[in-house]
Coordinates of C-alpha atoms in Angstrom, one line a residue:
Chain K
M1 CA -46.1 -4.3 -25.1
N2 CA -46.7 -1.4 -22.8
N3 CA -44.0 0.1 -20.5
L4 CA -45.1 -1.8 -17.5
E5 CA -44.8 -5.1 -19.3
R6 CA -41.4 -4.2 -20.7
A7 CA -40.1 -3.3 -17.2
Y8 CA -41.5 -6.5 -15.9
S9 CA -39.9 -8.6 -18.6
T10 CA -36.5 -7.1 -18.3
S11 CA -36.4 -7.5 -14.6
N12 CA -37.4 -11.0 -15.1
V13 CA -34.5 -11.7 -17.5
E14 CA -32.1 -10.2 -14.9
T15 CA -33.3 -12.5 -12.2
V16 CA -32.8 -15.4 -14.5
E17 CA -29.2 -14.3 -15.2
D18 CA -28.5 -13.7 -11.5
T19 CA -29.5 -17.2 -10.5
K20 CA -26.5 -18.9 -12.1
F21 CA -23.0 -17.6 -11.1
N22 CA -21.3 -16.1 -14.1
I23 CA -17.6 -15.2 -14.1
K24 CA -18.2 -12.5 -16.7
S25 CA -20.7 -10.7 -14.5
F26 CA -18.3 -11.1 -11.6
E27 CA -15.5 -9.5 -13.7
K28 CA -17.7 -6.4 -14.1
S29 CA -17.4 -5.5 -10.5
F30 CA -13.7 -5.0 -11.0
Y31 CA -11.9 -2.3 -13.0
S32 CA -10.3 -4.9 -15.2
K33 CA -9.6 -8.6 -15.4
T34 CA -6.1 -7.8 -14.1
S35 CA -7.3 -6.1 -11.0
M36 CA -9.6 -9.1 -10.4
Y37 CA -6.7 -11.5 -10.6
A38 CA -4.6 -9.2 -8.3
F39 CA -7.4 -9.1 -5.8
F40 CA -7.7 -12.9 -5.8
A41 CA -4.0 -13.3 -5.4
T42 CA -3.9 -10.9 -2.5
I43 CA -6.8 -12.7 -0.8
F44 CA -5.1 -16.0 -1.4
L45 CA -1.9 -14.8 0.1
V46 CA -3.6 -13.4 3.2
F47 CA -5.4 -16.7 3.6
T48 CA -2.2 -18.7 3.4
M49 CA -0.7 -16.3 5.9
W50 CA -3.6 -16.8 8.2
I51 CA -3.1 -20.6 8.0
G52 CA 0.7 -20.5 8.2
T53 CA 0.9 -18.2 11.2
G54 CA -1.9 -19.9 13.2
Q55 CA -4.6 -17.2 12.8
F56 CA -1.9 -14.5 12.8
A57 CA -0.7 -15.6 16.2
K58 CA 2.9 -16.2 15.2
I59 CA 3.2 -13.4 12.6
D60 CA 6.7 -11.9 12.5
L61 CA 6.1 -8.2 12.5
M62 CA 9.9 -7.6 12.2
L63 CA 9.3 -8.5 8.5
A64 CA 6.3 -6.1 7.9
G65 CA 8.3 -4.0 5.4
Y66 CA 9.2 -7.1 3.4
M67 CA 5.6 -8.3 3.6
I68 CA 4.2 -5.1 2.1
A69 CA 6.9 -5.1 -0.6
S70 CA 6.1 -8.8 -1.4
F71 CA 2.4 -7.9 -1.9
V72 CA 3.5 -5.1 -4.3
F73 CA 5.8 -7.6 -6.0
V74 CA 3.0 -10.2 -6.5
I75 CA 0.6 -7.5 -7.7
G76 CA 3.2 -6.1 -10.1
L77 CA 3.9 -9.6 -11.5
I78 CA 0.2 -10.2 -12.1
V79 CA -0.2 -6.9 -13.9
R80 CA 2.8 -7.6 -16.1
V81 CA 1.9 -11.2 -16.8
A82 CA -1.7 -10.2 -17.6
A83 CA -0.5 -7.5 -20.0
W84 CA 1.8 -10.0 -21.6
L85 CA -0.9 -12.7 -22.0
V86 CA -3.1 -10.3 -23.8
R87 CA -0.7 -10.3 -26.8
P88 CA -2.1 -12.6 -29.6
A89 CA 1.2 -14.5 -30.0
T90 CA 1.4 -15.3 -26.3
K91 CA -2.2 -16.2 -26.0
Q92 CA -1.9 -18.6 -29.0
L93 CA 1.0 -20.4 -27.5
V94 CA -0.6 -20.7 -24.1
K95 CA -3.9 -21.9 -25.8
T96 CA -2.1 -24.5 -27.9
S97 CA -0.1 -25.7 -24.9
I98 CA -3.3 -26.1 -22.8
Q99 CA -5.0 -28.0 -25.6
N100 CA -2.1 -30.3 -26.0
L101 CA -1.8 -30.9 -22.2
K102 CA -5.5 -31.9 -22.2
S103 CA -5.4 -34.2 -25.1
G104 CA -4.7 -37.8 -24.0
N105 CA -2.9 -39.1 -27.0
R106 CA -0.1 -36.7 -26.5
S107 CA 0.5 -37.3 -22.8
K108 CA 3.8 -39.2 -23.4
R109 CA 5.2 -36.4 -25.5
N110 CA 3.9 -33.8 -23.0
V111 CA 5.6 -35.4 -20.0
K112 CA 8.8 -36.0 -21.9
S113 CA 9.0 -32.4 -23.1
I114 CA 8.2 -31.0 -19.7
V115 CA 10.8 -33.1 -18.0
I116 CA 13.5 -32.3 -20.6
T117 CA 12.8 -28.6 -20.5
L118 CA 12.7 -28.4 -16.7
I119 CA 16.0 -30.2 -16.4
E120 CA 18.0 -28.9 -19.4
N121 CA 16.5 -25.5 -20.0
I122 CA 15.4 -24.3 -16.5
F123 CA 17.6 -26.2 -14.0
L124 CA 20.9 -26.7 -15.8
Q125 CA 20.4 -23.8 -18.3
K126 CA 22.5 -25.6 -20.9
F127 CA 21.8 -23.1 -23.6
I128 CA 23.5 -20.3 -21.6
F129 CA 26.6 -22.5 -21.0
K130 CA 26.7 -22.9 -24.8
R131 CA 26.9 -19.1 -25.1
G132 CA 30.0 -19.3 -22.9
I133 CA 31.1 -21.2 -19.8
Y134 CA 31.7 -17.9 -17.9
R135 CA 28.2 -16.6 -18.8
G136 CA 26.7 -20.0 -17.9
I137 CA 28.3 -20.1 -14.4
Q138 CA 27.5 -16.5 -13.8
H139 CA 23.8 -16.8 -14.8
W140 CA 23.3 -20.1 -13.0
L141 CA 24.7 -18.7 -9.7
I142 CA 22.5 -15.6 -9.9
A143 CA 19.4 -17.5 -11.0
W144 CA 19.5 -20.2 -8.4
G145 CA 20.7 -17.9 -5.7
C146 CA 17.8 -15.6 -6.4
I147 CA 15.2 -18.4 -6.6
G148 CA 16.5 -20.0 -3.4
S149 CA 16.4 -16.7 -1.6
F150 CA 12.9 -16.0 -3.0
A151 CA 11.7 -19.3 -1.8
F152 CA 13.1 -19.0 1.7
T153 CA 12.2 -15.3 2.1
F154 CA 8.6 -15.6 1.0
G155 CA 8.3 -18.7 3.2
L156 CA 9.3 -16.6 6.2
V157 CA 7.6 -13.4 5.3
F158 CA 4.2 -14.8 4.6
G159 CA 4.6 -17.1 7.6
W160 CA 4.3 -20.3 5.5
V161 CA 7.3 -21.7 7.4
H162 CA 8.4 -21.1 10.9
F163 CA 10.4 -22.9 13.6
R164 CA 9.3 -24.2 16.9
L165 CA 11.4 -25.3 19.9
I166 CA 10.1 -28.7 21.1
D167 CA 12.7 -29.3 23.8
A168 CA 16.0 -27.7 24.7
T169 CA 17.9 -29.3 21.8
T170 CA 15.2 -30.0 19.2
Y171 CA 13.8 -27.5 16.6
Q172 CA 10.8 -28.3 14.5
I173 CA 10.0 -26.8 11.1
M174 CA 6.4 -25.9 10.7
V175 CA 5.1 -25.7 7.2
F176 CA 1.6 -24.1 7.0
N177 CA 1.4 -24.7 10.8
I178 CA 1.8 -28.4 10.2
P179 CA 4.9 -30.0 12.0
M180 CA 7.2 -31.4 9.3
I181 CA 10.8 -32.1 10.2
S182 CA 12.4 -32.2 13.6
M183 CA 16.1 -31.4 13.8
H184 CA 18.9 -31.2 16.4
A185 CA 19.4 -27.5 17.2
N186 CA 23.2 -27.7 16.7
G187 CA 23.1 -30.3 13.9
F188 CA 24.3 -30.1 10.4
F189 CA 20.9 -29.9 8.8
A190 CA 20.0 -27.1 11.3
A191 CA 23.1 -25.2 10.4
I192 CA 22.1 -25.4 6.7
M193 CA 18.7 -24.1 7.5
Y194 CA 20.0 -21.2 9.5
N195 CA 22.5 -20.3 6.8
I196 CA 20.5 -20.9 3.7
L197 CA 20.1 -17.2 2.9
N198 CA 23.9 -16.7 3.5
I199 CA 24.6 -19.6 1.0
T200 CA 22.2 -18.2 -1.7
A201 CA 23.5 -14.7 -1.0
L202 CA 27.1 -15.9 -1.6
M203 CA 26.0 -17.5 -4.9
V204 CA 24.3 -14.3 -6.0
L205 CA 27.3 -12.2 -4.9
V206 CA 29.8 -14.3 -6.9
G207 CA 27.5 -14.3 -9.9
V208 CA 26.8 -10.6 -9.8
I209 CA 30.5 -9.7 -9.5
M210 CA 31.2 -12.0 -12.5
A211 CA 28.4 -10.3 -14.4
L212 CA 29.6 -6.8 -13.5
V213 CA 33.2 -7.6 -14.5
R214 CA 31.9 -8.9 -17.8
R215 CA 29.8 -5.7 -18.3
L216 CA 32.8 -3.5 -17.5
H217 CA 35.4 -5.2 -19.5
N218 CA 33.6 -6.5 -22.6
N219 CA 33.7 -3.8 -25.3
D220 CA 31.2 -5.6 -27.5
L221 CA 28.6 -5.4 -24.7
K222 CA 29.3 -1.8 -23.9
V223 CA 28.2 -0.8 -27.4
T224 CA 24.7 -2.2 -27.1
E225 CA 24.0 -2.3 -23.4
R226 CA 21.5 0.1 -21.7
A227 CA 22.7 1.1 -18.2
E228 CA 19.2 1.3 -16.7
F229 CA 18.2 -2.0 -18.2
D230 CA 21.3 -4.2 -18.1
V231 CA 23.4 -2.8 -15.3
L232 CA 20.9 -1.4 -12.8
P233 CA 19.5 -4.8 -11.8
L234 CA 23.1 -6.0 -11.1
Y235 CA 23.8 -3.0 -8.8
I236 CA 20.4 -3.6 -7.0
L237 CA 21.3 -7.3 -6.5
L238 CA 24.8 -6.3 -5.3
A239 CA 23.3 -3.9 -2.8
V240 CA 20.9 -6.6 -1.5
T241 CA 23.5 -9.3 -1.1
V242 CA 26.3 -7.1 0.4
T243 CA 24.0 -5.5 3.0
G244 CA 22.5 -9.0 3.8
L245 CA 25.9 -10.6 4.2
F246 CA 27.2 -7.7 6.2
L247 CA 24.3 -8.4 8.7
T248 CA 25.7 -11.9 9.2
V249 CA 29.2 -10.5 9.6
S250 CA 28.0 -8.0 12.1
Y251 CA 26.3 -10.4 14.5
K252 CA 28.7 -13.2 14.0
F253 CA 32.1 -11.5 14.2
L254 CA 31.5 -7.9 15.2
G255 CA 29.2 -8.5 18.2
G256 CA 26.2 -6.8 16.6
F257 CA 28.1 -3.7 15.4
I258 CA 25.5 -1.2 13.9
H259 CA 23.1 -4.2 13.5
P260 CA 19.8 -2.3 13.7
E261 CA 20.9 0.3 11.1
L262 CA 22.2 -2.4 8.8
A263 CA 18.9 -4.3 9.2
L264 CA 17.1 -1.2 8.1
I265 CA 19.4 -0.6 5.1
H266 CA 19.1 -4.2 4.1
Q267 CA 15.3 -4.0 4.3
I268 CA 15.3 -0.8 2.1
T269 CA 17.4 -2.6 -0.6
V270 CA 15.2 -5.6 -0.6
V271 CA 12.0 -3.5 -0.8
L272 CA 13.6 -1.7 -3.8
F273 CA 14.5 -5.0 -5.4
L274 CA 11.1 -6.5 -4.9
I275 CA 9.3 -3.5 -6.4
Y276 CA 11.8 -3.3 -9.3
F277 CA 11.6 -7.0 -10.1
P278 CA 8.4 -7.1 -12.2
F279 CA 9.3 -4.1 -14.3
G280 CA 12.9 -4.7 -15.3
K281 CA 15.2 -7.2 -16.9
L282 CA 14.6 -9.7 -14.1
F283 CA 11.0 -10.2 -15.3
H284 CA 12.4 -12.8 -17.7
L285 CA 12.3 -15.3 -14.8
P286 CA 8.5 -15.7 -14.5
I287 CA 8.0 -16.0 -18.3
R288 CA 10.8 -18.6 -18.8
P289 CA 8.5 -21.6 -18.1
L290 CA 6.8 -20.8 -21.5
A291 CA 9.8 -22.5 -23.0
I292 CA 8.1 -25.8 -22.1
G293 CA 5.6 -25.1 -24.9
V294 CA 8.3 -25.2 -27.6
P295 CA 9.1 -29.0 -27.6
M296 CA 5.6 -29.8 -26.5
N297 CA 3.8 -28.0 -29.3
Y298 CA 6.3 -27.5 -32.1
Q299 CA 9.5 -29.6 -32.0
E300 CA 9.0 -33.1 -30.9
E301 CA 12.7 -33.8 -31.5
H302 CA 15.2 -31.1 -31.1
M303 CA 16.4 -29.7 -34.5
V304 CA 14.3 -32.1 -36.5
D305 CA 11.8 -30.4 -38.9
T306 CA 8.8 -32.2 -40.4
R307 CA 7.0 -29.8 -42.7
S308 CA 8.4 -29.3 -46.2
C309 CA 8.5 -26.0 -48.1
K310 CA 5.8 -25.6 -50.8
K311 CA 8.2 -24.5 -53.4
C312 CA 11.5 -26.3 -52.9
G313 CA 10.5 -29.2 -50.6
T314 CA 13.2 -28.7 -47.9
K315 CA 12.1 -29.4 -44.3
Y316 CA 11.8 -26.2 -42.4
S317 CA 9.2 -26.4 -39.6
S318 CA 6.2 -28.4 -38.3
D319 CA 2.6 -28.2 -39.3
D320 CA 1.4 -27.2 -35.8
Q321 CA 3.8 -24.3 -35.7
I322 CA 2.9 -22.9 -39.1
S323 CA -0.8 -23.1 -38.4
D324 CA -0.2 -21.3 -35.2
V325 CA 1.9 -18.6 -36.9
K326 CA -0.8 -18.1 -39.5
A327 CA -3.5 -17.8 -36.8
I328 CA -1.4 -15.2 -35.0
L329 CA -0.7 -13.2 -38.1
H330 CA -4.4 -13.4 -39.2
E331 CA -5.5 -12.1 -35.8
Q332 CA -3.3 -9.1 -36.3
Q333 CA -4.5 -8.3 -39.8
F334 CA -1.3 -9.3 -41.6
D335 CA -2.3 -10.2 -45.1
L336 CA 0.6 -12.4 -46.3
Q337 CA -1.5 -14.5 -48.7
L338 CA -0.2 -14.9 -52.2
E339 CA -2.3 -14.8 -55.4
D340 CA -2.4 -18.6 -55.6
G341 CA -3.9 -18.8 -52.2
S342 CA -0.8 -20.0 -50.4
Y343 CA 0.7 -18.0 -47.5
L344 CA 4.2 -16.8 -47.2
A345 CA 4.6 -19.0 -44.1
D346 CA 4.2 -22.0 -46.3
Y347 CA 7.5 -21.4 -47.9
C348 CA 10.9 -21.9 -46.3
P349 CA 12.9 -18.8 -45.4
S350 CA 15.2 -19.0 -48.4
C351 CA 12.3 -19.3 -50.8
R352 CA 10.7 -16.3 -49.2
R353 CA 13.8 -14.3 -49.7
R354 CA 13.8 -15.4 -53.3
I355 CA 10.2 -14.5 -53.8
R356 CA 10.9 -11.0 -52.5
A357 CA 14.0 -10.5 -54.7
M358 CA 12.2 -11.8 -57.8
S359 CA 9.2 -9.6 -57.3
Q360 CA 11.5 -6.6 -56.8
L361 CA 13.4 -7.4 -60.0
N362 CA 10.1 -8.0 -61.8
L363 CA 11.1 -11.6 -62.3
G364 CA 8.2 -13.2 -60.5
S365 CA 6.3 -15.8 -62.5
V366 CA 3.5 -13.4 -63.3
K367 CA 2.4 -15.1 -66.4
G368 CA 1.4 -18.7 -66.8
N369 CA 2.1 -21.5 -64.3
P370 CA 3.4 -20.0 -61.0
Y371 CA 5.4 -23.2 -60.4
G372 CA 6.8 -23.4 -64.0
P373 CA 10.1 -22.1 -65.2
V374 CA 10.8 -18.4 -64.6
Q375 CA 10.1 -16.0 -67.4
T376 CA 13.2 -13.8 -67.5
N377 CA 12.0 -11.9 -70.5
N378 CA 9.4 -9.8 -68.9
G379 CA 9.4 -6.9 -71.2
I380 CA 11.1 -4.5 -68.8
H381 CA 14.3 -2.7 -69.7
I382 CA 16.9 -3.0 -67.0
P383 CA 19.0 0.2 -67.0
G384 CA 22.7 0.3 -67.6
F385 CA 22.6 -1.7 -70.8
G386 CA 24.2 -0.6 -74.0
R387 CA 22.1 0.6 -76.7
K388 CA 23.2 4.1 -77.5
R389 CA 21.6 6.5 -75.1
S390 CA 19.7 9.5 -76.4
D391 CA 21.8 12.7 -76.5
E392 CA 19.2 14.3 -74.3
F393 CA 20.3 12.0 -71.5
Y394 CA 24.0 12.8 -71.7
N395 CA 23.6 16.5 -72.2
K396 CA 21.6 16.7 -69.0
E397 CA 23.3 18.9 -66.3
E398 CA 24.8 16.7 -63.6
K399 CA 23.4 17.5 -60.2
Chain Q
M1 CA 19.4 8.5 -38.4
N2 CA 19.3 10.7 -41.4
K3 CA 20.4 8.3 -44.1
I4 CA 18.8 5.3 -45.7
M5 CA 19.9 1.9 -47.0
Y6 CA 19.6 1.6 -50.8
L7 CA 19.9 -1.8 -52.4
E8 CA 20.4 -2.5 -56.1
F9 CA 20.1 -6.2 -56.7
E10 CA 21.5 -6.1 -60.3
R11 CA 24.7 -4.5 -59.1
C12 CA 25.5 -7.4 -56.9
I13 CA 28.5 -9.4 -58.1
G14 CA 28.2 -12.1 -55.5
C15 CA 31.6 -11.5 -53.8
R16 CA 30.1 -11.9 -50.3
S17 CA 32.2 -9.1 -48.8
C18 CA 29.1 -7.9 -47.0
Q19 CA 28.7 -11.3 -45.3
A20 CA 32.4 -11.3 -44.3
A21 CA 32.0 -7.7 -42.9
C22 CA 29.0 -8.8 -41.0
R23 CA 30.8 -11.7 -39.4
E24 CA 33.6 -9.3 -38.3
C25 CA 31.2 -7.4 -36.0
G26 CA 32.0 -7.9 -32.3
G27 CA 28.7 -9.2 -31.0
H28 CA 28.0 -11.5 -33.9
D29 CA 30.0 -14.5 -32.8
A30 CA 31.5 -14.8 -36.3
K31 CA 28.0 -15.5 -37.8
E32 CA 26.7 -13.4 -40.6
R33 CA 23.2 -12.0 -40.4
N34 CA 22.7 -11.0 -44.1
Y35 CA 22.3 -13.1 -47.2
V36 CA 23.8 -13.3 -50.7
E37 CA 21.9 -15.7 -52.8
Y38 CA 21.3 -16.6 -56.5
V39 CA 18.1 -15.2 -58.0
D40 CA 17.8 -18.3 -60.2
F41 CA 20.9 -20.4 -60.4
F42 CA 19.6 -22.3 -63.6
E43 CA 19.0 -19.0 -65.4
S44 CA 22.0 -16.9 -64.6
R45 CA 24.7 -16.2 -62.0
Q46 CA 23.0 -13.1 -60.8
T47 CA 23.1 -12.8 -57.0
Y48 CA 21.3 -10.4 -54.7
P49 CA 22.2 -9.2 -51.2
M50 CA 19.4 -9.5 -48.7
L51 CA 19.1 -7.5 -45.5
C52 CA 16.3 -6.9 -43.0
M53 CA 13.6 -4.4 -44.2
Q54 CA 13.2 -3.0 -40.7
C55 CA 9.4 -3.0 -41.0
K56 CA 7.4 -0.3 -39.3
D57 CA 5.0 -3.0 -38.0
P58 CA 7.3 -6.1 -37.9
A59 CA 5.6 -9.5 -38.3
C60 CA 8.5 -11.1 -36.4
A61 CA 7.8 -9.1 -33.3
R62 CA 4.1 -9.6 -33.6
V63 CA 4.4 -13.4 -33.7
C64 CA 6.9 -13.6 -30.8
P65 CA 5.2 -15.1 -27.8
A66 CA 7.8 -13.8 -25.4
N67 CA 7.7 -10.2 -26.6
A68 CA 11.5 -10.4 -27.2
I69 CA 11.9 -8.4 -30.4
Q70 CA 12.2 -4.7 -29.7
I71 CA 12.3 -1.7 -31.9
T72 CA 14.7 1.2 -31.4
E73 CA 13.8 4.9 -31.5
D74 CA 15.2 5.0 -35.1
G75 CA 12.8 2.3 -36.1
V76 CA 15.5 -0.5 -36.2
V77 CA 14.0 -4.0 -35.4
L78 CA 16.5 -5.6 -33.1
S79 CA 17.4 -9.3 -32.6
A80 CA 15.4 -11.1 -29.9
M81 CA 16.5 -10.1 -26.4
E82 CA 18.6 -13.0 -25.2
E83 CA 17.0 -13.2 -21.8
K84 CA 13.5 -13.3 -23.1
C85 CA 13.8 -15.5 -26.3
I86 CA 12.3 -18.9 -25.6
G87 CA 13.6 -20.4 -28.9
C88 CA 10.3 -21.2 -30.6
R89 CA 11.4 -19.8 -34.0
N90 CA 8.0 -18.2 -34.7
C91 CA 9.8 -15.1 -36.0
T92 CA 11.6 -17.0 -38.7
F93 CA 8.2 -18.3 -40.0
G94 CA 6.2 -15.1 -39.4
C95 CA 8.7 -12.9 -41.3
P96 CA 7.4 -12.4 -44.9
F97 CA 11.0 -12.0 -46.1
G98 CA 12.7 -14.9 -44.4
I99 CA 15.3 -12.8 -42.6
P100 CA 15.7 -14.0 -38.9
K101 CA 18.2 -16.7 -38.3
F102 CA 18.1 -19.2 -35.4
D103 CA 20.9 -20.7 -33.4
F104 CA 19.8 -24.1 -32.0
E105 CA 22.9 -24.5 -29.8
E106 CA 22.5 -21.2 -28.0
N107 CA 18.7 -21.2 -28.3
K108 CA 18.4 -17.7 -29.6
M109 CA 17.3 -15.8 -32.7
Y110 CA 19.6 -13.3 -34.4
K111 CA 18.9 -11.0 -37.3
C112 CA 20.2 -7.9 -39.2
D113 CA 19.8 -4.9 -37.0
M114 CA 21.3 -2.5 -39.6
C115 CA 24.3 -2.1 -37.3
Y116 CA 22.2 0.3 -35.2
D117 CA 25.1 1.2 -33.1
R118 CA 26.8 2.6 -36.2
T119 CA 23.8 3.9 -38.2
Q120 CA 22.4 5.9 -35.3
H121 CA 25.5 8.1 -35.7
D122 CA 25.1 8.1 -39.5
I123 CA 28.0 5.7 -40.0
A124 CA 27.4 3.2 -42.8
P125 CA 26.7 -0.3 -41.6
M126 CA 29.4 -2.9 -42.0
C127 CA 27.9 -4.4 -45.2
A128 CA 27.4 -1.1 -47.0
S129 CA 30.9 0.1 -46.0
V130 CA 32.6 -2.8 -47.8
C131 CA 30.4 -3.4 -50.9
P132 CA 32.7 -2.9 -53.9
S133 CA 30.0 -2.6 -56.5
D134 CA 27.6 -0.3 -54.6
A135 CA 24.9 -2.8 -54.5
I136 CA 24.4 -1.9 -50.8
R137 CA 24.6 1.8 -50.2
F138 CA 24.0 4.0 -47.1
I139 CA 23.1 7.3 -48.6
D140 CA 21.1 10.5 -48.0
F141 CA 17.4 10.6 -48.8
D142 CA 18.0 13.1 -51.6
E143 CA 20.6 11.0 -53.2
M144 CA 18.3 8.0 -53.1
Q145 CA 15.5 10.1 -54.8
A146 CA 17.9 11.2 -57.5
L147 CA 19.0 7.6 -58.2
R148 CA 15.4 6.5 -58.4
R149 CA 14.4 9.3 -60.7
R150 CA 17.3 8.4 -62.9
R151 CA 16.2 4.8 -63.1
T152 CA 12.7 5.8 -64.1
Q153 CA 14.0 8.3 -66.6
M154 CA 16.2 5.8 -68.3
N155 CA 13.3 3.4 -68.6
L156 CA 11.2 6.2 -70.1
I157 CA 13.8 7.6 -72.5
E158 CA 14.9 4.2 -73.8
G159 CA 11.7 2.5 -73.1
K160 CA 12.1 -0.1 -75.8
K161 CA 11.9 -3.6 -74.5
P162 CA 14.2 -6.4 -75.5
T163 CA 12.6 -9.1 -77.5
E164 CA 13.9 -12.4 -78.8
Q165 CA 14.8 -10.7 -82.1
D166 CA 16.9 -7.7 -80.8
K167 CA 18.0 -8.8 -77.4
W168 CA 21.7 -8.3 -78.3
Q169 CA 20.9 -4.6 -78.6
Y170 CA 20.6 -4.6 -74.9
V171 CA 23.9 -6.2 -73.9
P172 CA 26.3 -3.8 -72.1
E173 CA 28.7 -2.0 -74.4
F174 CA 31.7 -3.1 -72.4
F175 CA 30.9 -6.7 -73.3
G176 CA 32.2 -5.8 -76.7
V177 CA 29.0 -6.7 -78.6
Y178 CA 27.7 -4.1 -81.0
S179 CA 24.6 -4.2 -83.1
D180 CA 25.7 -2.1 -86.0

């Protein structure tokens, strides 16, 4: 094949590849997969803004600072979630969850586990109440205050929701520029809509004060807490809620006293909060939905194990989970296979502890049947036993 | 941290003081994080204390889907961060030594963290500070090396191995059994 032919054939191959759209080749035009996802998310958000604000006609430029911070927030979340999904353990759980969601014969179990997790784990947060009523109330108030504020703020900032005056006494809520609910301008529902951020802010304020009191008074916590990780988010939340509530106080009761300055200060605190969110403790919010995967993949019934230990036969896990754990360990080059071909994950935790102790005491069943009785006489002298020691030992200079 | 944990299983007398001391710790909610178990109950009453090995590359952290298990600057592998842990128990099955414990009620994993708040200031962990038979010790590296050398020396000097015929030769003197 001469050069001309080779050049011809390669260009031919390229044209064949170009004809079908390939996500892999599309990825190559970005710096990384993460930047591609961030790009798509930004485009999608701008598109929803375009629809919601009626081709940017009703865009609220008072919220421009919030808007830019929200874009940074979304991109930060995507960067962090992508970095987190790269980990083999996370990837495996997500992969198994998607497989199980697709398979038809598990649909009943899937729906049941999703509903139970959403209600008990995410909405009611029962497990935190078990750690203490005080902690439960505090966390629930902060969590749902924040999520409520997020929902309403993003709705307004990206223009997904806005209000329209139909006649002198009727307001209408427009969601994505589609008229949804009409309400009396002075009615009860309208009052809730106007004050929803005040309500969520009060929830967060109470929760944050409870949390700060706990952090300041509990000596056990003080030993292990890290100020920049555990306490900083609380102060940021406090700053956001206090400045936000003071805005309301200013225009309701003080006749707009230093309102423009307050609005600016509040905007600065919110921007700080949004930029901090993906990189600090509060990042546990977006990864929490992964908890759905636990009952869906591993534990059909809470606290009921189905797989029995290879050695002692006690129930300690489920087959799906052990095969997943083995796959994750294998992917990361952990060689936890024993001589007889079984893996350490096949044994229950107490048998694993015993295996370690026995091998360190040279008591492992090295000879003969590995499941037979243990050979205690292994030919190794355990020190500290009483045959007369040689004089050489006693005459040695003590250190 | 300049000191190291040194365990000698055959010194364990099974008094479980280490577990009681562990329960006393403030953040532990009166649940111990270490183990005292029989090596083989049908053979002897020998027990052993079991703590976390604080692996350099911990399998528990590697199998955690939420990235909840963190390592301190001293190399101590911590319990799962409470806010991240999703309660899947992968860590208890990934750990080659069966160390992490799981609390179903509170939906979180907890494990021995070598009392890192104490040991980072070279204070002995709770279990080592109470062990009456020195089965768990928190000692200098040099001291540990000396102890290990001594064990090897004793095996070399008196390297004869007990057999079925002369096993009584190897019973401790203070048991009151003499061969001659």
